[in-house]
Amino acid sequence: TKELIYGGLEKSNGSKAFAYWNFTDMIKVQGFEGSVTFEVSGVSGEARLIDPMDGSIYTIPDSIMTKTANNLYLFKNIPVKDYPLIITFGDF
């Protein structure tokens, strides 16, 4: 069964982050990579993608992310792996 695991974080300065990953049976599958589409609301500021495995911080291109009214972000076909990737908003 493939399912997305996710959770939110908030710092004392009000900035937020969203961590997500695909549940993968590590015995059967080695190094899962794919993409996922989802919406995040109630956040503001510039969004960045962090890969904690190698410390990379990416600017998310407009081809993947759309920001609509009321601080609703739509992420289309954003990478997902078998470990957490983190999207930060604002001064996280």
Short mmCIF file of C-alpha atoms in Angstrom, two decimals, residues 5 11-12 19 29 33 37-38 40-41 43 49 54 56 60-61 68 70 73:
data_model
loop_
_atom_site.label_atom_id
_atom_site.label_comp_id
_atom_site.label_asym_id
_atom_site.label_seq_id
_atom_site.Cartn_x
_atom_site.Cartn_y
_atom_site.Cartn_z
CA ILE A 5 2.65 10.55 5.40
CA LYS A 11 8.10 28.19 14.73
CA SER A 12 7.55 30.86 17.38
CA ALA A 19 7.02 17.59 5.82
CA VAL A 29 11.55 -1.41 -2.33
CA GLU A 33 11.00 8.24 -5.93
CA THR A 37 0.01 16.71 -6.06
CA PHE A 38 -1.48 18.43 -3.01
CA VAL A 40 -1.44 23.61 1.50
CA SER A 41 -3.40 26.46 3.07
CA VAL A 43 0.69 29.60 5.17
CA LEU A 49 11.90 22.66 -0.71
CA ASP A 54 21.88 16.06 1.46
CA SER A 56 19.90 20.95 -0.45
CA ILE A 60 10.22 25.78 -6.14
CA PRO A 61 9.55 26.65 -9.79
CA THR A 68 -3.74 31.42 -5.28
CA ASN A 70 -6.01 33.42 0.51
CA TYR A 73 -0.55 26.81 -2.48
#
